[in-house]
mmCIF file of C-alpha atoms in Angstrom:
data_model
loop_
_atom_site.group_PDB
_atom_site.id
_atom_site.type_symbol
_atom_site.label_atom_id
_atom_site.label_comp_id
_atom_site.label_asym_id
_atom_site.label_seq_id
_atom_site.Cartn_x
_atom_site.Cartn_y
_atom_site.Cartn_z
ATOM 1 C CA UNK X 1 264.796 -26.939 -44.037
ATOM 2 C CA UNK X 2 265.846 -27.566 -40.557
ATOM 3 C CA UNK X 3 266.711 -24.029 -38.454
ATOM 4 C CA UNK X 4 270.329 -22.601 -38.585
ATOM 5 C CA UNK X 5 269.932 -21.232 -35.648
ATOM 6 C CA UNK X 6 270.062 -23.188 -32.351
ATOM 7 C CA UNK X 7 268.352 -20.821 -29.169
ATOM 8 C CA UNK X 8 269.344 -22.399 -26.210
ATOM 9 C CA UNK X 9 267.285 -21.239 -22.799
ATOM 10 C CA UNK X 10 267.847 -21.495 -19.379
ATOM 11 C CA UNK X 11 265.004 -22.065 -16.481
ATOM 12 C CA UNK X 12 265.163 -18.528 -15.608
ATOM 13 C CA UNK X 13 264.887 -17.062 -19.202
ATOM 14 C CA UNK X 14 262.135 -19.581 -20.561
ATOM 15 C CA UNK X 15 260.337 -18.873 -17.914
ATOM 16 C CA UNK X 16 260.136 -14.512 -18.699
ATOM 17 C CA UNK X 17 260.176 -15.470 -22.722
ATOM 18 C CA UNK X 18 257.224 -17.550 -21.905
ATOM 19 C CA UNK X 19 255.562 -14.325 -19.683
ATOM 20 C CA UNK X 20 256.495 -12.178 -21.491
ATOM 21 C CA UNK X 21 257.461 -12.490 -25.288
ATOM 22 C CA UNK X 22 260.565 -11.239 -27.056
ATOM 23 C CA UNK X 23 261.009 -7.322 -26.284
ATOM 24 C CA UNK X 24 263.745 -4.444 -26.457
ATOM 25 C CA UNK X 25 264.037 -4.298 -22.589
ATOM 26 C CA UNK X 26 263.738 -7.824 -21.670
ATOM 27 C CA UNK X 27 267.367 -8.510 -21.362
ATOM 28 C CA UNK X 28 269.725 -6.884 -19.015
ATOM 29 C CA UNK X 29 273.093 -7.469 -20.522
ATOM 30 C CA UNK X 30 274.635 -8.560 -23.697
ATOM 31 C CA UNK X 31 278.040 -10.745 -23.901
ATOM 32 C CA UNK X 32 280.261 -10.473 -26.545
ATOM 33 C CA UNK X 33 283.477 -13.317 -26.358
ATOM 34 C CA UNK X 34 286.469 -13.209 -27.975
ATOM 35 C CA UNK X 35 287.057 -15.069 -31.250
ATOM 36 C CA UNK X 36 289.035 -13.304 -33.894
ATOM 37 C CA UNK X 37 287.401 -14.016 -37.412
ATOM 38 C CA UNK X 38 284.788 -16.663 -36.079
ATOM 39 C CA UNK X 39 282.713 -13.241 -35.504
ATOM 40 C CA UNK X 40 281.764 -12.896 -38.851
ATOM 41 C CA UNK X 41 279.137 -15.771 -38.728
ATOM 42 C CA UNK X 42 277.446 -13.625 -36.593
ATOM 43 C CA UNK X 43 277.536 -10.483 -38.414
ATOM 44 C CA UNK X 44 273.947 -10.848 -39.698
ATOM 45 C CA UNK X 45 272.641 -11.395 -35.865
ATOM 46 C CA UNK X 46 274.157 -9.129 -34.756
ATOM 47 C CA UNK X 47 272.234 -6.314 -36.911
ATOM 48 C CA UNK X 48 268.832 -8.158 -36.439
ATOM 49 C CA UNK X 49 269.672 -7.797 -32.565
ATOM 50 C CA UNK X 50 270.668 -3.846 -32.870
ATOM 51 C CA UNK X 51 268.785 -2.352 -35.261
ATOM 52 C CA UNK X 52 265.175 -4.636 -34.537
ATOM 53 C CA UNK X 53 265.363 -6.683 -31.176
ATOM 54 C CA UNK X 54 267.276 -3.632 -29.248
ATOM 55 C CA UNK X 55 266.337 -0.694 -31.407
ATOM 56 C CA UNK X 56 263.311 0.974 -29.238
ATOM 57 C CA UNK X 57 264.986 0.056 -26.516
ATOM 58 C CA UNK X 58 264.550 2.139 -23.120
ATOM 59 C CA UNK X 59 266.689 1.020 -20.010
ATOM 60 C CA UNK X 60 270.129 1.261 -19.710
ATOM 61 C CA UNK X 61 271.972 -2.283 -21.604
ATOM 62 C CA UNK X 62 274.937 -3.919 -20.290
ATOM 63 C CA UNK X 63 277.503 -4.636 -23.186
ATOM 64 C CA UNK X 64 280.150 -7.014 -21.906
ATOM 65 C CA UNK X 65 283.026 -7.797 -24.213
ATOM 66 C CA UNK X 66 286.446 -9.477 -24.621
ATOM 67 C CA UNK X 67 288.430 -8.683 -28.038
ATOM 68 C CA UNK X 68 286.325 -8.664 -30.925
ATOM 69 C CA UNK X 69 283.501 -9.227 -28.639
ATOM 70 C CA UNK X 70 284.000 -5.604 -27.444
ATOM 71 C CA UNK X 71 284.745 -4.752 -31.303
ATOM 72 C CA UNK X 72 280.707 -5.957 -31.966
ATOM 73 C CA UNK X 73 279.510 -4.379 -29.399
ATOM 74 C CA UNK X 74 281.283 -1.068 -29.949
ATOM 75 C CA UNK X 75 279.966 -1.421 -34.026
ATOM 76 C CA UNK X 76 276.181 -1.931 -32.405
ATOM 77 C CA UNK X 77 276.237 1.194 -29.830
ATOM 78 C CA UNK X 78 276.980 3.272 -32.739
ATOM 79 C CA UNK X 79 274.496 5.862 -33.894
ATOM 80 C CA UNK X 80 273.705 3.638 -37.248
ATOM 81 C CA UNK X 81 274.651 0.173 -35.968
ATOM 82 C CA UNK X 82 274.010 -1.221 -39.531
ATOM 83 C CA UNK X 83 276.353 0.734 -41.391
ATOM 84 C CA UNK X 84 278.825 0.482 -39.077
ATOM 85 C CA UNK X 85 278.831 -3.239 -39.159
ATOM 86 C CA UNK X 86 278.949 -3.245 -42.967
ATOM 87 C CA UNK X 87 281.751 -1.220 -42.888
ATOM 88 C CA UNK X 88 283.834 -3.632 -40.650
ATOM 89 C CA UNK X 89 283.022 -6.406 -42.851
ATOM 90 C CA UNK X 90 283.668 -5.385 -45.884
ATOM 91 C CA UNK X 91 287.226 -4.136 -44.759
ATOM 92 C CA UNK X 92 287.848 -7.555 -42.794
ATOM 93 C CA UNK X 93 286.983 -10.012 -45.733
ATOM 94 C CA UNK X 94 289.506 -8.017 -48.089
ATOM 95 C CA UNK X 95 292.252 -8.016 -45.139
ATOM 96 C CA UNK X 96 296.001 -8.913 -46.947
ATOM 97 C CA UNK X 97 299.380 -9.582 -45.674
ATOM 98 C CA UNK X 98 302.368 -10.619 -46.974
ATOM 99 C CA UNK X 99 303.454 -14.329 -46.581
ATOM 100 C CA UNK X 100 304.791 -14.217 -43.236
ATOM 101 C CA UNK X 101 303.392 -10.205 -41.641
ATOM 102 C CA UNK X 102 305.478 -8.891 -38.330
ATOM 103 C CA UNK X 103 303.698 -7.988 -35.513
ATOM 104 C CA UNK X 104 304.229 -4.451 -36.969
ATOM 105 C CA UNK X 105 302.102 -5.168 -39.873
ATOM 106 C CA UNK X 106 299.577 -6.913 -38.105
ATOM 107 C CA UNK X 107 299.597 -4.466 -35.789
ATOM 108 C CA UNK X 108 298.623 -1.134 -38.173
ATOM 109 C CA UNK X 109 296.316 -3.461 -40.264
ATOM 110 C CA UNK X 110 294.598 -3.911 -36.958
ATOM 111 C CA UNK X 111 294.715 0.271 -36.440
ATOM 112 C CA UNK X 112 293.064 0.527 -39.749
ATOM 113 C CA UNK X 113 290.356 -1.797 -39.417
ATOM 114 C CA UNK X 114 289.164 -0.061 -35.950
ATOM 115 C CA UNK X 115 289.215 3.176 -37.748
ATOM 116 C CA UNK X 116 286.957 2.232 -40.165
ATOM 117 C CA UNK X 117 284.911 0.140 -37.776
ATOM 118 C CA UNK X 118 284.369 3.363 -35.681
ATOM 119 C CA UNK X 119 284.221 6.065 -38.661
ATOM 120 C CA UNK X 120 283.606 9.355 -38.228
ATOM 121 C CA UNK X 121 281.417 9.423 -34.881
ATOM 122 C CA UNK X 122 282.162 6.028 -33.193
ATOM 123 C CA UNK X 123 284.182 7.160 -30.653
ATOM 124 C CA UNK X 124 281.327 10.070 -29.479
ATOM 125 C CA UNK X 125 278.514 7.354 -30.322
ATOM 126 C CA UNK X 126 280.043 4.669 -27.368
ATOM 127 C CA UNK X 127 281.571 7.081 -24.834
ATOM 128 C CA UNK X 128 278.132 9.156 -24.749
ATOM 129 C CA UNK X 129 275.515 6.768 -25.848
ATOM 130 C CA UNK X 130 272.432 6.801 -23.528
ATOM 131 C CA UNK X 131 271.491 3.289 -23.307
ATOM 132 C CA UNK X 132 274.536 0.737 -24.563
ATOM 133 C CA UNK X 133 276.812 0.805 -21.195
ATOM 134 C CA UNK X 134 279.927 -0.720 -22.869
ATOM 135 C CA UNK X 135 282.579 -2.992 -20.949
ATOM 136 C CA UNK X 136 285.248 -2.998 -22.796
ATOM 137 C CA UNK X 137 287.241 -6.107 -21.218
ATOM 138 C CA UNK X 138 291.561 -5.845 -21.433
ATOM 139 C CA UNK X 139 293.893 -7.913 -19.512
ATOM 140 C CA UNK X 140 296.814 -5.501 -18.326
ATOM 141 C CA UNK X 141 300.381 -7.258 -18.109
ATOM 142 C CA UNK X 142 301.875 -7.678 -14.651
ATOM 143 C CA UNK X 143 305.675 -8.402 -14.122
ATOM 144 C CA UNK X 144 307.276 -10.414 -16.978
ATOM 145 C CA UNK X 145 304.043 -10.002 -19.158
ATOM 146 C CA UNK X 146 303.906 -6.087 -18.885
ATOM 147 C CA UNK X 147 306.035 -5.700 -20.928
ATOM 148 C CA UNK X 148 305.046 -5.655 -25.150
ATOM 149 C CA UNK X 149 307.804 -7.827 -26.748
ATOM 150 C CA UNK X 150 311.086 -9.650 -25.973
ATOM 151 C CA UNK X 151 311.953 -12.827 -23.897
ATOM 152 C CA UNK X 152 310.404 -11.724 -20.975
ATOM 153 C CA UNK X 153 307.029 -11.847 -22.645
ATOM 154 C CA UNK X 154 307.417 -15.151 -23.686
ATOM 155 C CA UNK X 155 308.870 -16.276 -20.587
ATOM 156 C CA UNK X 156 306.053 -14.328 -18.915
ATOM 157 C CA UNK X 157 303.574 -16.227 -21.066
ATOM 158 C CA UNK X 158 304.816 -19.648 -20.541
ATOM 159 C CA UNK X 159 304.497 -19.256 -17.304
ATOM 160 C CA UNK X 160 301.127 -17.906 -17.191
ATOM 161 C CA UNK X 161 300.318 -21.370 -19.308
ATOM 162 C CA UNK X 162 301.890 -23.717 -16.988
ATOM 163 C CA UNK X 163 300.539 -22.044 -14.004
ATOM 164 C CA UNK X 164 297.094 -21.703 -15.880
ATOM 165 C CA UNK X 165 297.604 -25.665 -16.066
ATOM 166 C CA UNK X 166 297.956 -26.332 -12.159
ATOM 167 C CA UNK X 167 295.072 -24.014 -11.091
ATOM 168 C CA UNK X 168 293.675 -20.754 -13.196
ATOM 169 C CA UNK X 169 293.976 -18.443 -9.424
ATOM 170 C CA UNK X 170 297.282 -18.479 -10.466
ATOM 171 C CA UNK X 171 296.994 -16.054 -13.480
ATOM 172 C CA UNK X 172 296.111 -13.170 -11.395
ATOM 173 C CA UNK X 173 299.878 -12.802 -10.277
ATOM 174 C CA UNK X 174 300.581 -12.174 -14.112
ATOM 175 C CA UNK X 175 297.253 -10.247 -15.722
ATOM 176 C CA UNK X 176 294.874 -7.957 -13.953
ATOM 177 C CA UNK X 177 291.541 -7.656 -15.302
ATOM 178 C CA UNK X 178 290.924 -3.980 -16.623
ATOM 179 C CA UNK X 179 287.705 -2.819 -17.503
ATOM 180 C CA UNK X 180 286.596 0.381 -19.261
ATOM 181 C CA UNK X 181 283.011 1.318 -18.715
ATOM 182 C CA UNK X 182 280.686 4.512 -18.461
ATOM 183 C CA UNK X 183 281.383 6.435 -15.426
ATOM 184 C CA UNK X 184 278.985 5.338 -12.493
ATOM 185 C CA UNK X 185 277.811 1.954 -13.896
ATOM 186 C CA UNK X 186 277.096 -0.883 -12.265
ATOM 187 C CA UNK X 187 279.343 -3.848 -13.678
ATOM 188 C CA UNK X 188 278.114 -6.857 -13.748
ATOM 189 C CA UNK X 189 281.397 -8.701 -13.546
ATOM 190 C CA UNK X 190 281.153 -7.687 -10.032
ATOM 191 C CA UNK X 191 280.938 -11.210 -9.016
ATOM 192 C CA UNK X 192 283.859 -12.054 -10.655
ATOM 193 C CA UNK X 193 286.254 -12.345 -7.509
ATOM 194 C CA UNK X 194 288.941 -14.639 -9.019
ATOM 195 C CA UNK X 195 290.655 -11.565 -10.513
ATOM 196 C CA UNK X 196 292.235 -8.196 -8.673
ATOM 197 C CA UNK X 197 288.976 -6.173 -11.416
ATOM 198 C CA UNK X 198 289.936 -2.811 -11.968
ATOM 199 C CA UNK X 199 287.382 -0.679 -13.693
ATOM 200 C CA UNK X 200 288.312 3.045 -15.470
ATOM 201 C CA UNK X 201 286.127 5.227 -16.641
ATOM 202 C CA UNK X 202 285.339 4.742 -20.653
ATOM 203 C CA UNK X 203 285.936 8.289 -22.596
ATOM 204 C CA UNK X 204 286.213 9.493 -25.596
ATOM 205 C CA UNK X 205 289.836 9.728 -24.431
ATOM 206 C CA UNK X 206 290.597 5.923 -24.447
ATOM 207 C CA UNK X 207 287.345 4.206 -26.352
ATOM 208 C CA UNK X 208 290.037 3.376 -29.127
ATOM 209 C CA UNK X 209 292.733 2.648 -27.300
ATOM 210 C CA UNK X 210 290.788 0.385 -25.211
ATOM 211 C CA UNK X 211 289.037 -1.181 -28.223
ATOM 212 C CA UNK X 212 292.897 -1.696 -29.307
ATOM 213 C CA UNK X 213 293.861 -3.357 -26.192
ATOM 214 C CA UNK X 214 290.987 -5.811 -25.730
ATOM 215 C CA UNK X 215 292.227 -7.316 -28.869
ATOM 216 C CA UNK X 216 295.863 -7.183 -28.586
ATOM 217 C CA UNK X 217 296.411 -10.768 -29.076
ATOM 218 C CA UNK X 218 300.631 -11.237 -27.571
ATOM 219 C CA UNK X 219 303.156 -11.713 -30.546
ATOM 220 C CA UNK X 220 300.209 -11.553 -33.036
ATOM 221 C CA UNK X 221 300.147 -7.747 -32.690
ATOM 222 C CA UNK X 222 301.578 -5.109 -29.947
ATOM 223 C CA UNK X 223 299.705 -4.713 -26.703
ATOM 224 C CA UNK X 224 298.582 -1.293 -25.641
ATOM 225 C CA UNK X 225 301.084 1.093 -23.390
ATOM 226 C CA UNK X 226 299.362 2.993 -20.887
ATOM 227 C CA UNK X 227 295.798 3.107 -22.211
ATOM 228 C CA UNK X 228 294.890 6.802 -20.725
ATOM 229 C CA UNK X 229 292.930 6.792 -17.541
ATOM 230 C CA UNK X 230 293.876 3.303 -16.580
ATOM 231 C CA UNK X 231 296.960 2.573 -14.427
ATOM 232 C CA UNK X 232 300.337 2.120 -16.158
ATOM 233 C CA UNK X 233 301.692 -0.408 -18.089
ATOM 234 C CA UNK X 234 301.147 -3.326 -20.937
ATOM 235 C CA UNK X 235 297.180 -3.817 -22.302
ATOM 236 C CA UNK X 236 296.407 -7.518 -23.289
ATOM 237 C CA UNK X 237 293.929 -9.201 -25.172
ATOM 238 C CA UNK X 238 290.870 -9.251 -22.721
ATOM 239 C CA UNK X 239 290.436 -13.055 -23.876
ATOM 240 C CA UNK X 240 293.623 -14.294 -22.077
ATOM 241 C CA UNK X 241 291.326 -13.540 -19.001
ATOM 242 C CA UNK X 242 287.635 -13.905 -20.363
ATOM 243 C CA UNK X 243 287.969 -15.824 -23.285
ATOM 244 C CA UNK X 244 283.675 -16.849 -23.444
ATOM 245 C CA UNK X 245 283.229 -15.576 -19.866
ATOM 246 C CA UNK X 246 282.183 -17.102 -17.022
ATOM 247 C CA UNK X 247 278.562 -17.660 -17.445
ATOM 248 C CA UNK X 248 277.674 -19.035 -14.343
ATOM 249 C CA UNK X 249 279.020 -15.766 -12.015
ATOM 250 C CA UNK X 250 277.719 -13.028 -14.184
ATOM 251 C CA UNK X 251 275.579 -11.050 -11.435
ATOM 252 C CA UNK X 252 272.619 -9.859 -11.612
ATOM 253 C CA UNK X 253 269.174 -11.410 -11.590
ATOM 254 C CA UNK X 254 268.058 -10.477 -15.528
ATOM 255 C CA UNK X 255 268.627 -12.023 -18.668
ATOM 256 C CA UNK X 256 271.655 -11.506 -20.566
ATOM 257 C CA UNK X 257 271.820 -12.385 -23.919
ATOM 258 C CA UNK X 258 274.675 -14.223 -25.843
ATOM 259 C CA UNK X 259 275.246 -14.289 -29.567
ATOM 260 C CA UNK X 260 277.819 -16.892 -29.853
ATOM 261 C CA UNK X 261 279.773 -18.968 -32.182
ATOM 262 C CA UNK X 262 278.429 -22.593 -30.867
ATOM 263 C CA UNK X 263 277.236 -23.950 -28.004
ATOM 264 C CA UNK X 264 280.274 -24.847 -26.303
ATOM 265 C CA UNK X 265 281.916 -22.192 -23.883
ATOM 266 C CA UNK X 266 285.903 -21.660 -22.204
ATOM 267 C CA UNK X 267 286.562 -19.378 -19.824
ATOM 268 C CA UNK X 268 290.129 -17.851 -20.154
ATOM 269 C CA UNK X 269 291.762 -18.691 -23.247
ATOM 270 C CA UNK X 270 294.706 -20.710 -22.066
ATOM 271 C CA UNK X 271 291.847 -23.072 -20.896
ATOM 272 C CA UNK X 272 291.447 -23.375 -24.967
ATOM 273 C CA UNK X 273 294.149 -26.041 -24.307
ATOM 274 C CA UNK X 274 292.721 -27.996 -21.593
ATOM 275 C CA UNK X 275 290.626 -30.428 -22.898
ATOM 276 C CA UNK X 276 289.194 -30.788 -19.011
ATOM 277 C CA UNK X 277 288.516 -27.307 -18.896
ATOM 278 C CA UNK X 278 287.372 -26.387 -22.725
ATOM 279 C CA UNK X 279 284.170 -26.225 -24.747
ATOM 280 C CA UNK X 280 281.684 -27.131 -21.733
ATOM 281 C CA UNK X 281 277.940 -26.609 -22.136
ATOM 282 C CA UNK X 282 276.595 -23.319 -20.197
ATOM 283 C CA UNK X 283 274.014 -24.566 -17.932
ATOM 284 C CA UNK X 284 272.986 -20.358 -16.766
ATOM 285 C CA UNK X 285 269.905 -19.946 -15.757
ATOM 286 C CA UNK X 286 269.630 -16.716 -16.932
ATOM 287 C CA UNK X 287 270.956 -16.831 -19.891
ATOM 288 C CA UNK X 288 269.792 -16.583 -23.585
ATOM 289 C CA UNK X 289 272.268 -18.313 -26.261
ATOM 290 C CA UNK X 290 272.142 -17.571 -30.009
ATOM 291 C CA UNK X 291 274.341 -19.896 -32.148
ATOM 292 C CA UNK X 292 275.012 -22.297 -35.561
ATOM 293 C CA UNK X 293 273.435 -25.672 -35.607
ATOM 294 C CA UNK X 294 275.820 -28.447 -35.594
ATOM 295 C CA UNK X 295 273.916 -28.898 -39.204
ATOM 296 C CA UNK X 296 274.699 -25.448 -40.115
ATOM 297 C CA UNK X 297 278.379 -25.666 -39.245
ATOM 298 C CA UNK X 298 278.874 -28.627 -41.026
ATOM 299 C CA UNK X 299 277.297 -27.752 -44.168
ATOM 300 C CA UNK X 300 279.664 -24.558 -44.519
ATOM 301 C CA UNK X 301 283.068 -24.426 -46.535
ATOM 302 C CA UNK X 302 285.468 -26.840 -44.728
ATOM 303 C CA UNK X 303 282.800 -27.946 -42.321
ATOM 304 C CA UNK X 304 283.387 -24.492 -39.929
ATOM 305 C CA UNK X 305 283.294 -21.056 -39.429
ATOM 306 C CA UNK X 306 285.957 -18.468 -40.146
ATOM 307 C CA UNK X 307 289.217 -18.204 -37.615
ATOM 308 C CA UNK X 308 292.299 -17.487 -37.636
ATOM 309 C CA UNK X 309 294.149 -20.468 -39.044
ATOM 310 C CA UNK X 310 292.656 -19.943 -42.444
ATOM 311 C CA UNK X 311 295.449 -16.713 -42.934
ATOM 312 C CA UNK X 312 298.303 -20.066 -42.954
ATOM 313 C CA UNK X 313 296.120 -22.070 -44.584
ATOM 314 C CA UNK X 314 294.802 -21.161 -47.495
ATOM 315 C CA UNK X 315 295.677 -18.406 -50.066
ATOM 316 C CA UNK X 316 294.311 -14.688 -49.998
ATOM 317 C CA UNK X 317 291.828 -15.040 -52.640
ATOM 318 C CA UNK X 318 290.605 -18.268 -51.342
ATOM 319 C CA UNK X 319 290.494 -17.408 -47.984
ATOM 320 C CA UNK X 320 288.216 -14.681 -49.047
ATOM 321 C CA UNK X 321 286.120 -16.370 -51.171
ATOM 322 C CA UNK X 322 285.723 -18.905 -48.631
ATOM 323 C CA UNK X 323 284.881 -16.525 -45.785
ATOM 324 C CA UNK X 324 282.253 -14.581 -47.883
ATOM 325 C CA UNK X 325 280.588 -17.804 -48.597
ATOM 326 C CA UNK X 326 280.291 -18.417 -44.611
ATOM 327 C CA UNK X 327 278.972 -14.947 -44.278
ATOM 328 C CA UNK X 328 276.278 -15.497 -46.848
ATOM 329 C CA UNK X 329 275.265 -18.092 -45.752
ATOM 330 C CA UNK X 330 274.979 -16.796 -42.011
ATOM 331 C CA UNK X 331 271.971 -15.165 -43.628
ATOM 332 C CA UNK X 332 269.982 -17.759 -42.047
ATOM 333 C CA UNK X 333 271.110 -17.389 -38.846
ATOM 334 C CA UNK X 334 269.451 -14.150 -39.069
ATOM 335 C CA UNK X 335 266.292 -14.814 -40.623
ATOM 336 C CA UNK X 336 265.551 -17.634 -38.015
ATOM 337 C CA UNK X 337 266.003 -15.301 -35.046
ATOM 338 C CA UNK X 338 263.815 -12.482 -36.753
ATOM 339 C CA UNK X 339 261.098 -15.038 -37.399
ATOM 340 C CA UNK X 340 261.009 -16.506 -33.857
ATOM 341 C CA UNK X 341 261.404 -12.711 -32.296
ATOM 342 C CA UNK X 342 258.198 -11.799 -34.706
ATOM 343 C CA UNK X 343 256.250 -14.902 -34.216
ATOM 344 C CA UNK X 344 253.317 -15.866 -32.204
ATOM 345 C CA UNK X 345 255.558 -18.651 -29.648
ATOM 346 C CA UNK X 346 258.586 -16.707 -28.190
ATOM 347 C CA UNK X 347 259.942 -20.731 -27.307
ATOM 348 C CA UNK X 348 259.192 -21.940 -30.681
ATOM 349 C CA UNK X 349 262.128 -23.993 -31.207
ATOM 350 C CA UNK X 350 264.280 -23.117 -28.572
ATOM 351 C CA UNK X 351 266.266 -25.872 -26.167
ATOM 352 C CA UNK X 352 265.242 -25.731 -22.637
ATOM 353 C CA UNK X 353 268.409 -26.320 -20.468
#
């Protein structure tokens, strides 16, 4: 059977892989992008890369994520990564709404499903965790778009698409990138210039709230007021900024690692619309990228993975039964990355970019 999993390898990485095998401390950051459901194919990775790859780990890691990227990464710094993971599933497959939800029922469902994502010790787990040096990613409103609701939201957000259109420096005039990290720690989105970058020290004060914000997707669900610590005002969805991240101006000189949904990456998420600007191939040097085959993808229910759409388009029950047979079979995702991780070739497989 051909692999699931595609491992795609920049110069830089192949090149320490090659040296020096697959090890807890060989990468210095992890990116997590935003994505909504298309997170649970990578459920199954993502507890082969906590609780094996990263689990004896003993140098600080740099966790940088957008929306339910920072979700993941907040459900692997937790004490019992595992459990916490099979929590959040569980409670996201059997998610229900009525035919046509309001932002206010969107809104607590989303509430919920962080509270049982973090459980009883989450919160302690991220703010204090020794190693996992979370960057939680939010995009805080600025003029028409700090604001949570009305017309000058959406008058806020049109712009922000049009301008977005003509040149993405304009964006910064309506969003300022927010990030909540542990006090004193380097950030690695240093290099990212083309935003005013704000960071705020990460708490057990505002890890929720944060989490909240980073996913606060505008007129899907309300975006955060005032998220304690950080300056004042309306907290976006970190996507509308760093949708997949800019790969190529991460800084740093290690190896970050990138669990991710298929091969193809966009930067902010109005870019989502651009077909100039959308689903280009990373060419990092330094970077590590776990996702589906094209094989794998097209083999699962519908041809794809889980997102967002499938609430409209298909029932509750079906949607369900549909997703759990995507998260199943994402099984193999896992299995493939714990037999190249274990085996005696650390490139066996991979694509060398």
């Amino acid at each position: 059977m051909a692999l699931a999993l595609e491992v795609r390898v920049g110069k830089a990485a192949a090149k320490q892989l090659e040296a020096q095998g697959w090890h807890a401390n060989l990468f210095d950051g992890l990116i997590g992008a935003s994505g909504g459901p298309k997170w649970l194919i990578l459920g199954h990775l993502d507890r082969v890369i906590a609780a094996e790859l990263l689990a004896n780990r003993s140098r600080d890691l740099l966790a940088v994520g957008s929306s339910i990227g920072s979700w993941r990464h907040a459900m692997m710094a937790q004490s019992n990564p595992v459990a916490a993971i099979d929590r959040f599933e569980a409670a996201y497959l059997e998610q229900r709404y009525t035919q046509k939800p309001s932002v206010e029922e969107v809104t607590q469902a989303t509430h919920d499903l962080l509270r049982v994502a973090l459980g009883e010790s989450g919160v302690q787990d991220i703010a204090d965790h020794a190693i996992w040096r979370s960057h939680i990613v939010t995009a805080r409103g600025r003029g028409l778009t700090n604001d949570v609701a009305g017309k000058g939201l959406a008058a806020g957000m049109g712009l922000a698409a049009i301008g977005n259109m003509v040149d993405r420096r304009i964006l910064p005039a309506l969003f300022q990138r927010v990030v909540f990290r542990q006090r004193d720690t380097q950030s690695p989105l240093s290099a990212l210039t083309d935003f005013d970058t704000q960071y705020i020290d990460l708490s057990e004060h505002n890890v929720e709230q944060a989490l909240l914000a980073s996913g606060a997707i505008p007129y899907l669900f309300s975006g955060v007021l005032d998220v304690p610590g950080g300056p004042s005002g309306a907290y976006w969805d970190g996507g509308i900024i760093d949708y997949h991240f800019d790969l190529e101006r991460l800084s740093g000189e290690g190896l970050w690692l990138y669990p991710h949904f298929n091969r193809r990456t966009t930067v902010g998420w109005f870019d989502k619309f651009l077909p100039w600007r959308a689903d280009r191939d990373h060419s990092a040097d330094n970077i590590v990228m776990l996702c589906p085959s094209d094989a794998f993808l097209a083999a699962l229910p519908f041809g794809k993975i889980p997102d967002r759409r499938d609430f409209a388009k298909l029932a509750t029950e079906e949607r369900i039964q549909c997703w759990e047979t995507c998260v199943e079979q994402s099984k193999r995702l896992a299995d493939d990355l714990h037999k190249l991780i274990n085996g005696a070739d650390p490139l066996s497989g991979v694509i060398r970019l």
